[in-house]
Amino acid sequence: NELVDIKNIYQDIRNKIIRAREKIFKHIDITMTEVYWYVGKITYELSEKSTKASYGKRTIDILSNKLMNEFGSGFSPVSIRRMRRFYELYPIWPTVSTELSWAHFQELIRIDRKEERDFYEVESIKANWGCRELRRQINIKLYDRYLVSPDKSLIMKESKKGLIERQPEEILKSPYIFEFAGLKENKNYLETDLEKALLSHLTEFLLELGRGFSYVASQQRIKIGTEYYYPDLIFYNRLAKCFVIIDLKIGKLTHQDIGQMQMYVNYYKKTQMIDGENEPIGILLCVDKDDAVVEMTLGDSIKNVYDSKYLTYLPTKDELIKIIRDEKELYEMANEEGGKNE
């Protein structure tokens, strides 16, 4: 019927647009990687000319500051040192594979052994691994297991278990490419992916923590007054005997965010808490461009007893901040992936 035809036509056009965009972004990524290689070459040669290590560091810092002012955070001192490392490991540009993205190379340059690095590079191309899948294979020590195994085909077959499929749209989400090309990225698109990655990681962390956490719900709908709200994660801690409400915000922490979390805590205290239980605890996680912030929202009766036994079952602020920073770094590095690239 007509409705089915429109749906098919729409899907056909949509696929055509995505493939066209992918080609454009792929070309940008190759060009970007070549520029990063060139920056690595220049900074490497500068450091080789100088007899003082401090001179090389100061030069990179000054150069980084100038480049960031004009072209964004992709040229931070840490990023430039990665570019230099990239050049050191791949000193001949024509030999650099254009089948791999900059995010792939950021994973590869962490590997010291050339033969191991070559193995992962070849497999990434042959098996069409995305950046996240490459990282996963490195983490499960595929190369080392491959070397010692008498049945190498079995090892390669087993490595496909848990495979993270490379999606054709992944490269469209790369924050590196948006910044390099001077384009305005789709913030909602990227933030949603980052939120998913963080919340998934956080759920795994709490359930594996061994401190009495049980998963209750995600995006649970609650009605307060005439409005509906959806706190990101709800847990129950049987040792602390309380609900733990977690909400994640992308951007600067606001008083409105804190007020909303207090509202959640009050709601669960009023509607879910039973005799013998402790008051709910709210954990507000805030991720902005520069850092991570964790705010605890406690019930009125425990606001001044942060070190009480009641709270020792919870992860510390430092533990939570580390989770956020680690996942955010992975996302941004390959965020072409986790949020995405490749």
mmCIF file of C-alpha atoms in Angstrom:
data_model
loop_
_atom_site.group_PDB
_atom_site.id
_atom_site.type_symbol
_atom_site.label_atom_id
_atom_site.label_comp_id
_atom_site.label_asym_id
_atom_site.label_seq_id
_atom_site.Cartn_x
_atom_site.Cartn_y
_atom_site.Cartn_z
ATOM 1 C CA ASN A 1 0.000 0.000 0.000
ATOM 2 C CA GLU A 2 0.928 3.658 -0.187
ATOM 3 C CA LEU A 3 2.142 3.826 3.426
ATOM 4 C CA VAL A 4 4.502 0.881 2.926
ATOM 5 C CA ASP A 5 5.843 2.452 -0.286
ATOM 6 C CA ILE A 6 6.623 5.722 1.496
ATOM 7 C CA LYS A 7 8.357 3.832 4.292
ATOM 8 C CA ASN A 8 10.526 1.922 1.786
ATOM 9 C CA ILE A 9 11.324 5.070 -0.192
ATOM 10 C CA TYR A 10 12.247 6.909 2.986
ATOM 11 C CA GLN A 11 14.552 4.074 4.076
ATOM 12 C CA ASP A 12 16.200 3.970 0.655
ATOM 13 C CA ILE A 13 16.876 7.723 0.667
ATOM 14 C CA ARG A 14 18.037 7.620 4.283
ATOM 15 C CA ASN A 15 20.568 4.872 3.502
ATOM 16 C CA LYS A 16 21.824 6.842 0.502
ATOM 17 C CA ILE A 17 22.356 9.956 2.647
ATOM 18 C CA ILE A 18 24.158 8.003 5.370
ATOM 19 C CA ARG A 19 26.487 6.348 2.845
ATOM 20 C CA ALA A 20 27.240 9.711 1.231
ATOM 21 C CA ARG A 21 27.968 11.316 4.593
ATOM 22 C CA GLU A 22 30.145 8.398 5.560
ATOM 23 C CA LYS A 23 32.254 8.882 2.420
ATOM 24 C CA ILE A 24 32.673 12.586 3.184
ATOM 25 C CA PHE A 25 33.596 11.979 6.813
ATOM 26 C CA LYS A 26 35.934 9.145 5.845
ATOM 27 C CA HIS A 27 37.796 11.522 3.558
ATOM 28 C CA ILE A 28 37.979 14.117 6.344
ATOM 29 C CA ASP A 29 39.311 11.474 8.732
ATOM 30 C CA ILE A 30 42.085 10.464 6.320
ATOM 31 C CA THR A 31 43.049 14.106 5.789
ATOM 32 C CA MET A 32 42.897 14.761 9.522
ATOM 33 C CA THR A 33 45.129 11.756 10.250
ATOM 34 C CA GLU A 34 47.671 13.024 7.724
ATOM 35 C CA VAL A 35 47.695 16.464 9.386
ATOM 36 C CA TYR A 36 48.177 14.856 12.810
ATOM 37 C CA TRP A 37 51.038 12.796 11.385
ATOM 38 C CA TYR A 38 52.603 16.006 10.052
ATOM 39 C CA VAL A 39 52.241 17.748 13.429
ATOM 40 C CA GLY A 40 53.901 14.703 14.996
ATOM 41 C CA LYS A 41 56.735 14.916 12.477
ATOM 42 C CA ILE A 42 57.381 18.616 13.137
ATOM 43 C CA THR A 43 57.319 18.267 16.928
ATOM 44 C CA TYR A 44 59.479 15.144 16.811
ATOM 45 C CA GLU A 45 62.098 16.915 14.701
ATOM 46 C CA LEU A 46 62.014 19.897 17.063
ATOM 47 C CA SER A 47 62.659 17.700 20.070
ATOM 48 C CA GLU A 48 65.473 15.904 18.256
ATOM 49 C CA LYS A 49 67.234 19.196 17.526
ATOM 50 C CA SER A 50 67.130 20.295 21.143
ATOM 51 C CA THR A 51 69.496 18.944 23.778
ATOM 52 C CA LYS A 52 67.164 20.050 26.577
ATOM 53 C CA ALA A 53 64.006 18.081 27.317
ATOM 54 C CA SER A 54 62.470 21.161 28.925
ATOM 55 C CA TYR A 55 62.772 23.057 25.643
ATOM 56 C CA GLY A 56 60.758 20.416 23.790
ATOM 57 C CA LYS A 57 58.031 20.433 26.435
ATOM 58 C CA ARG A 58 57.837 24.226 26.497
ATOM 59 C CA THR A 59 57.682 24.358 22.699
ATOM 60 C CA ILE A 60 54.789 21.883 22.611
ATOM 61 C CA ASP A 61 52.925 23.813 25.313
ATOM 62 C CA ILE A 62 53.279 27.119 23.443
ATOM 63 C CA LEU A 63 52.380 25.545 20.103
ATOM 64 C CA SER A 64 49.420 23.759 21.671
ATOM 65 C CA ASN A 65 48.094 26.961 23.207
ATOM 66 C CA LYS A 66 48.185 28.771 19.858
ATOM 67 C CA LEU A 67 46.569 25.898 17.954
ATOM 68 C CA MET A 68 43.833 25.363 20.551
ATOM 69 C CA ASN A 69 42.936 29.049 20.480
ATOM 70 C CA GLU A 70 42.249 28.802 16.766
ATOM 71 C CA PHE A 71 41.324 25.162 16.127
ATOM 72 C CA GLY A 72 39.990 23.741 19.400
ATOM 73 C CA SER A 73 40.939 21.220 22.073
ATOM 74 C CA GLY A 74 42.053 18.577 19.559
ATOM 75 C CA PHE A 75 45.506 20.156 19.763
ATOM 76 C CA SER A 76 46.016 19.938 23.525
ATOM 77 C CA PRO A 77 49.563 19.136 24.759
ATOM 78 C CA VAL A 78 48.479 15.536 25.424
ATOM 79 C CA SER A 79 47.043 15.246 21.901
ATOM 80 C CA ILE A 80 50.185 16.665 20.312
ATOM 81 C CA ARG A 81 52.322 14.170 22.218
ATOM 82 C CA ARG A 82 50.091 11.424 20.829
ATOM 83 C CA MET A 83 50.694 12.808 17.336
ATOM 84 C CA ARG A 84 54.433 12.726 17.940
ATOM 85 C CA ARG A 85 54.180 9.133 19.130
ATOM 86 C CA PHE A 86 52.150 8.362 15.992
ATOM 87 C CA TYR A 87 54.923 9.757 13.806
ATOM 88 C CA GLU A 88 57.611 7.872 15.731
ATOM 89 C CA LEU A 89 55.838 4.568 15.089
ATOM 90 C CA TYR A 90 54.717 5.379 11.528
ATOM 91 C CA PRO A 91 57.499 7.610 10.134
ATOM 92 C CA ILE A 92 56.638 6.997 6.452
ATOM 93 C CA TRP A 93 53.233 8.452 5.588
ATOM 94 C CA PRO A 94 52.535 6.374 2.424
ATOM 95 C CA THR A 95 52.729 3.218 4.568
ATOM 96 C CA VAL A 96 49.977 4.438 6.912
ATOM 97 C CA SER A 97 46.751 2.563 6.188
ATOM 98 C CA THR A 98 43.852 4.739 5.095
ATOM 99 C CA GLU A 99 41.515 1.885 6.068
ATOM 100 C CA LEU A 100 41.900 2.841 9.729
ATOM 101 C CA SER A 101 40.654 5.953 11.479
ATOM 102 C CA TRP A 102 42.570 8.277 13.761
ATOM 103 C CA ALA A 103 40.792 6.634 16.696
ATOM 104 C CA HIS A 104 42.176 3.237 15.626
ATOM 105 C CA PHE A 105 45.688 4.635 15.586
ATOM 106 C CA GLN A 106 45.249 6.084 19.059
ATOM 107 C CA GLU A 107 44.656 2.532 20.275
ATOM 108 C CA LEU A 108 47.529 1.096 18.240
ATOM 109 C CA ILE A 109 50.171 3.590 19.391
ATOM 110 C CA ARG A 110 49.659 2.414 22.970
ATOM 111 C CA ILE A 111 51.216 -0.919 21.984
ATOM 112 C CA ASP A 112 55.000 -1.020 22.312
ATOM 113 C CA ARG A 113 55.797 -4.250 20.451
ATOM 114 C CA LYS A 114 55.839 -3.681 16.697
ATOM 115 C CA GLU A 115 54.846 -7.247 15.828
ATOM 116 C CA GLU A 116 51.859 -7.019 18.177
ATOM 117 C CA ARG A 117 50.864 -3.640 16.773
ATOM 118 C CA ASP A 118 51.120 -4.993 13.216
ATOM 119 C CA PHE A 119 48.932 -7.964 14.155
ATOM 120 C CA TYR A 120 46.110 -5.776 15.473
ATOM 121 C CA GLU A 121 46.407 -3.409 12.533
ATOM 122 C CA VAL A 122 46.062 -6.231 10.007
ATOM 123 C CA GLU A 123 43.174 -7.858 11.891
ATOM 124 C CA SER A 124 41.349 -4.522 12.224
ATOM 125 C CA ILE A 125 41.398 -4.098 8.467
ATOM 126 C CA LYS A 126 40.690 -7.729 7.612
ATOM 127 C CA ALA A 127 37.828 -8.161 10.085
ATOM 128 C CA ASN A 128 36.524 -4.589 9.718
ATOM 129 C CA TRP A 129 36.885 -3.908 13.450
ATOM 130 C CA GLY A 130 35.635 -0.645 14.800
ATOM 131 C CA CYS A 131 37.684 1.200 17.387
ATOM 132 C CA ARG A 132 35.795 -0.262 20.344
ATOM 133 C CA GLU A 133 36.215 -3.792 18.989
ATOM 134 C CA LEU A 134 39.940 -3.191 18.469
ATOM 135 C CA ARG A 135 40.208 -2.004 22.069
ATOM 136 C CA ARG A 136 38.292 -5.068 23.260
ATOM 137 C CA GLN A 137 40.603 -7.447 21.398
ATOM 138 C CA ILE A 138 43.661 -5.713 22.835
ATOM 139 C CA ASN A 139 42.176 -5.933 26.330
ATOM 140 C CA ILE A 140 41.494 -9.673 26.051
ATOM 141 C CA LYS A 141 45.106 -10.211 24.892
ATOM 142 C CA LEU A 142 44.180 -11.765 21.560
ATOM 143 C CA TYR A 143 47.727 -11.463 20.211
ATOM 144 C CA ASP A 144 49.371 -13.191 23.183
ATOM 145 C CA ARG A 145 46.827 -16.016 23.132
ATOM 146 C CA TYR A 146 47.263 -16.365 19.380
ATOM 147 C CA LEU A 147 51.040 -16.755 19.759
ATOM 148 C CA VAL A 148 50.928 -19.584 22.291
ATOM 149 C CA SER A 149 47.927 -21.477 20.938
ATOM 150 C CA PRO A 150 48.505 -24.622 18.826
ATOM 151 C CA ASP A 151 45.082 -24.094 17.230
ATOM 152 C CA LYS A 152 45.228 -20.545 15.912
ATOM 153 C CA SER A 153 41.983 -20.810 13.948
ATOM 154 C CA LEU A 154 40.132 -21.698 17.162
ATOM 155 C CA ILE A 155 41.572 -18.650 18.930
ATOM 156 C CA MET A 156 40.433 -16.376 16.108
ATOM 157 C CA LYS A 157 36.985 -17.986 16.152
ATOM 158 C CA GLU A 158 36.659 -17.518 19.920
ATOM 159 C CA SER A 159 37.773 -13.898 19.614
ATOM 160 C CA LYS A 160 34.523 -13.165 17.770
ATOM 161 C CA LYS A 161 32.477 -13.926 20.888
ATOM 162 C CA GLY A 162 31.158 -10.648 22.214
ATOM 163 C CA LEU A 163 32.082 -8.929 18.956
ATOM 164 C CA ILE A 164 31.157 -5.257 18.890
ATOM 165 C CA GLU A 165 29.888 -4.761 15.363
ATOM 166 C CA ARG A 166 31.249 -1.812 13.462
ATOM 167 C CA GLN A 167 28.317 0.340 12.434
ATOM 168 C CA PRO A 168 28.407 2.250 9.139
ATOM 169 C CA GLU A 169 27.120 5.368 10.910
ATOM 170 C CA GLU A 170 29.840 5.390 13.569
ATOM 171 C CA ILE A 171 32.150 7.772 11.789
ATOM 172 C CA LEU A 172 29.350 10.330 11.595
ATOM 173 C CA LYS A 173 29.533 10.735 15.370
ATOM 174 C CA SER A 174 33.254 11.439 15.698
ATOM 175 C CA PRO A 175 33.835 14.620 17.724
ATOM 176 C CA TYR A 176 37.378 14.715 16.332
ATOM 177 C CA ILE A 177 36.091 15.103 12.803
ATOM 178 C CA PHE A 178 33.539 17.778 13.685
ATOM 179 C CA GLU A 179 36.168 19.859 15.452
ATOM 180 C CA PHE A 180 38.860 19.332 12.824
ATOM 181 C CA ALA A 181 36.511 20.324 10.003
ATOM 182 C CA GLY A 182 35.246 23.359 11.904
ATOM 183 C CA LEU A 183 31.724 21.946 11.882
ATOM 184 C CA LYS A 184 29.092 22.199 14.571
ATOM 185 C CA GLU A 185 28.554 18.717 15.964
ATOM 186 C CA ASN A 186 25.159 17.263 16.762
ATOM 187 C CA LYS A 187 25.348 17.633 20.547
ATOM 188 C CA ASN A 188 22.162 15.708 21.276
ATOM 189 C CA TYR A 189 23.363 12.763 19.187
ATOM 190 C CA LEU A 190 26.744 12.620 20.931
ATOM 191 C CA GLU A 191 25.475 13.299 24.438
ATOM 192 C CA THR A 192 22.936 10.493 24.187
ATOM 193 C CA ASP A 193 25.684 8.029 23.288
ATOM 194 C CA LEU A 194 27.910 9.284 26.102
ATOM 195 C CA GLU A 195 25.049 8.970 28.582
ATOM 196 C CA LYS A 196 24.365 5.395 27.486
ATOM 197 C CA ALA A 197 28.030 4.439 27.830
ATOM 198 C CA LEU A 198 28.372 6.047 31.258
ATOM 199 C CA LEU A 199 25.165 4.586 32.664
ATOM 200 C CA SER A 200 26.017 1.117 31.360
ATOM 201 C CA HIS A 201 29.510 1.298 32.865
ATOM 202 C CA LEU A 202 28.139 2.630 36.142
ATOM 203 C CA THR A 203 25.560 -0.166 36.402
ATOM 204 C CA GLU A 204 28.262 -2.807 35.880
ATOM 205 C CA PHE A 205 30.509 -1.110 38.430
ATOM 206 C CA LEU A 206 27.881 -0.969 41.179
ATOM 207 C CA LEU A 207 26.670 -4.536 40.667
ATOM 208 C CA GLU A 208 30.256 -5.838 40.737
ATOM 209 C CA LEU A 209 31.236 -3.687 43.707
ATOM 210 C CA GLY A 210 30.109 -6.287 46.211
ATOM 211 C CA ARG A 211 28.494 -3.799 48.555
ATOM 212 C CA GLY A 212 24.895 -4.935 48.438
ATOM 213 C CA PHE A 213 23.608 -3.177 45.305
ATOM 214 C CA SER A 214 20.620 -4.570 43.403
ATOM 215 C CA TYR A 215 19.334 -3.085 40.160
ATOM 216 C CA VAL A 216 15.742 -1.817 40.301
ATOM 217 C CA ALA A 217 15.016 0.235 37.183
ATOM 218 C CA SER A 218 16.312 2.508 34.463
ATOM 219 C CA GLN A 219 14.447 5.673 33.451
ATOM 220 C CA GLN A 220 11.647 4.749 35.858
ATOM 221 C CA ARG A 221 8.627 6.967 35.323
ATOM 222 C CA ILE A 222 7.479 8.755 38.464
ATOM 223 C CA LYS A 223 4.724 11.341 38.831
ATOM 224 C CA ILE A 224 5.317 14.349 41.059
ATOM 225 C CA GLY A 225 2.426 16.767 41.083
ATOM 226 C CA THR A 226 1.155 16.913 37.530
ATOM 227 C CA GLU A 227 4.543 16.218 35.906
ATOM 228 C CA TYR A 228 6.301 12.964 34.978
ATOM 229 C CA TYR A 229 10.028 12.509 35.637
ATOM 230 C CA TYR A 230 12.524 9.816 34.664
ATOM 231 C CA PRO A 231 15.536 9.397 36.996
ATOM 232 C CA ASP A 232 18.291 7.542 35.132
ATOM 233 C CA LEU A 233 19.033 4.645 37.497
ATOM 234 C CA ILE A 234 17.385 3.238 40.615
ATOM 235 C CA PHE A 235 19.189 0.740 42.855
ATOM 236 C CA TYR A 236 18.393 -0.764 46.223
ATOM 237 C CA ASN A 237 21.224 -1.393 48.669
ATOM 238 C CA ARG A 238 20.328 -4.206 51.055
ATOM 239 C CA LEU A 239 23.257 -3.443 53.387
ATOM 240 C CA ALA A 240 22.462 0.252 53.691
ATOM 241 C CA LYS A 241 18.739 -0.600 53.546
ATOM 242 C CA CYS A 242 17.854 2.252 51.237
ATOM 243 C CA PHE A 243 17.085 3.216 47.675
ATOM 244 C CA VAL A 244 19.890 4.866 45.717
ATOM 245 C CA ILE A 245 18.782 7.210 42.939
ATOM 246 C CA ILE A 246 21.310 8.168 40.263
ATOM 247 C CA ASP A 247 20.883 10.886 37.670
ATOM 248 C CA LEU A 248 23.376 11.855 34.980
ATOM 249 C CA LYS A 249 23.631 15.350 33.520
ATOM 250 C CA ILE A 250 25.697 16.433 30.531
ATOM 251 C CA GLY A 251 26.879 20.022 30.966
ATOM 252 C CA LYS A 252 27.395 22.366 33.892
ATOM 253 C CA LEU A 253 25.810 21.451 37.220
ATOM 254 C CA THR A 254 22.921 23.791 38.035
ATOM 255 C CA HIS A 255 20.869 24.535 41.142
ATOM 256 C CA GLN A 256 17.888 23.207 39.211
ATOM 257 C CA ASP A 257 19.621 19.821 38.839
ATOM 258 C CA ILE A 258 20.307 19.669 42.574
ATOM 259 C CA GLY A 259 16.735 20.693 43.362
ATOM 260 C CA GLN A 260 15.359 18.022 41.051
ATOM 261 C CA MET A 261 17.451 15.331 42.744
ATOM 262 C CA GLN A 262 16.217 16.476 46.158
ATOM 263 C CA MET A 263 12.701 16.144 44.772
ATOM 264 C CA TYR A 264 13.454 12.541 43.714
ATOM 265 C CA VAL A 265 14.826 11.718 47.174
ATOM 266 C CA ASN A 266 11.748 13.164 48.846
ATOM 267 C CA TYR A 267 9.470 11.240 46.470
ATOM 268 C CA TYR A 268 11.101 7.864 47.191
ATOM 269 C CA LYS A 269 11.124 8.619 50.906
ATOM 270 C CA LYS A 270 7.415 9.367 50.831
ATOM 271 C CA THR A 271 6.197 6.641 48.473
ATOM 272 C CA GLN A 272 8.693 3.753 48.650
ATOM 273 C CA MET A 273 10.388 3.777 52.056
ATOM 274 C CA ILE A 274 9.014 1.338 54.655
ATOM 275 C CA ASP A 275 9.630 0.850 58.379
ATOM 276 C CA GLY A 276 13.160 -0.274 59.158
ATOM 277 C CA GLU A 277 14.646 1.269 56.014
ATOM 278 C CA ASN A 278 16.933 4.263 55.810
ATOM 279 C CA GLU A 279 16.199 7.370 53.806
ATOM 280 C CA PRO A 280 16.953 7.294 50.065
ATOM 281 C CA ILE A 281 20.207 8.718 48.770
ATOM 282 C CA GLY A 282 20.526 10.681 45.540
ATOM 283 C CA ILE A 283 23.739 10.700 43.515
ATOM 284 C CA LEU A 284 23.984 13.369 40.845
ATOM 285 C CA LEU A 285 26.699 12.823 38.255
ATOM 286 C CA CYS A 286 27.570 15.802 36.101
ATOM 287 C CA VAL A 287 29.842 15.600 33.066
ATOM 288 C CA ASP A 288 30.930 18.732 31.266
ATOM 289 C CA LYS A 289 33.629 19.440 28.716
ATOM 290 C CA ASP A 290 36.392 19.926 31.272
ATOM 291 C CA ASP A 291 35.629 17.782 34.281
ATOM 292 C CA ALA A 292 33.269 15.578 36.270
ATOM 293 C CA VAL A 293 31.313 16.491 39.391
ATOM 294 C CA VAL A 294 29.533 14.236 41.883
ATOM 295 C CA GLU A 295 26.916 15.555 44.303
ATOM 296 C CA MET A 296 25.301 13.471 47.033
ATOM 297 C CA THR A 297 21.769 14.330 48.105
ATOM 298 C CA LEU A 298 20.938 12.878 51.508
ATOM 299 C CA GLY A 299 17.839 12.705 53.628
ATOM 300 C CA ASP A 300 17.389 15.345 56.327
ATOM 301 C CA SER A 301 18.299 12.974 59.165
ATOM 302 C CA ILE A 302 21.749 12.070 57.801
ATOM 303 C CA LYS A 303 22.994 15.252 56.150
ATOM 304 C CA ASN A 304 25.785 15.709 58.664
ATOM 305 C CA VAL A 305 26.907 12.101 59.053
ATOM 306 C CA TYR A 306 28.673 11.463 55.783
ATOM 307 C CA ASP A 307 31.078 8.984 57.385
ATOM 308 C CA SER A 308 28.376 6.935 59.134
ATOM 309 C CA LYS A 309 28.127 3.179 58.590
ATOM 310 C CA TYR A 310 25.040 3.870 56.537
ATOM 311 C CA LEU A 311 27.149 5.482 53.821
ATOM 312 C CA THR A 312 30.195 3.195 53.862
ATOM 313 C CA TYR A 313 28.393 0.798 51.524
ATOM 314 C CA LEU A 314 28.243 3.435 48.805
ATOM 315 C CA PRO A 315 30.998 4.154 46.299
ATOM 316 C CA THR A 316 33.049 7.208 47.220
ATOM 317 C CA LYS A 317 32.928 10.424 45.229
ATOM 318 C CA ASP A 318 36.463 9.689 44.011
ATOM 319 C CA GLU A 319 35.411 6.254 42.742
ATOM 320 C CA LEU A 320 32.464 7.718 40.861
ATOM 321 C CA ILE A 321 34.513 10.553 39.382
ATOM 322 C CA LYS A 322 37.105 8.035 38.182
ATOM 323 C CA ILE A 323 34.392 6.024 36.411
ATOM 324 C CA ILE A 324 33.099 9.144 34.691
ATOM 325 C CA ARG A 325 36.544 10.355 33.656
ATOM 326 C CA ASP A 326 37.670 6.944 32.397
ATOM 327 C CA GLU A 327 34.537 6.370 30.328
ATOM 328 C CA LYS A 328 34.571 9.953 29.042
ATOM 329 C CA GLU A 329 38.206 9.557 27.966
ATOM 330 C CA LEU A 330 37.439 6.331 26.109
ATOM 331 C CA TYR A 331 34.427 7.970 24.506
ATOM 332 C CA GLU A 332 36.384 11.014 23.384
ATOM 333 C CA MET A 333 39.376 9.016 22.249
ATOM 334 C CA ALA A 334 37.468 6.808 20.113
ATOM 335 C CA ASN A 335 34.340 8.413 20.711
ATOM 336 C CA GLU A 336 33.834 7.855 17.476
ATOM 337 C CA GLU A 337 32.959 4.786 18.983
ATOM 338 C CA GLY A 338 31.664 4.412 22.278
ATOM 339 C CA GLY A 339 29.866 7.461 21.457
ATOM 340 C CA LYS A 340 31.697 7.057 18.363
ATOM 341 C CA ASN A 341 34.084 7.168 15.698
ATOM 342 C CA GLU A 342 35.691 5.032 13.464
#
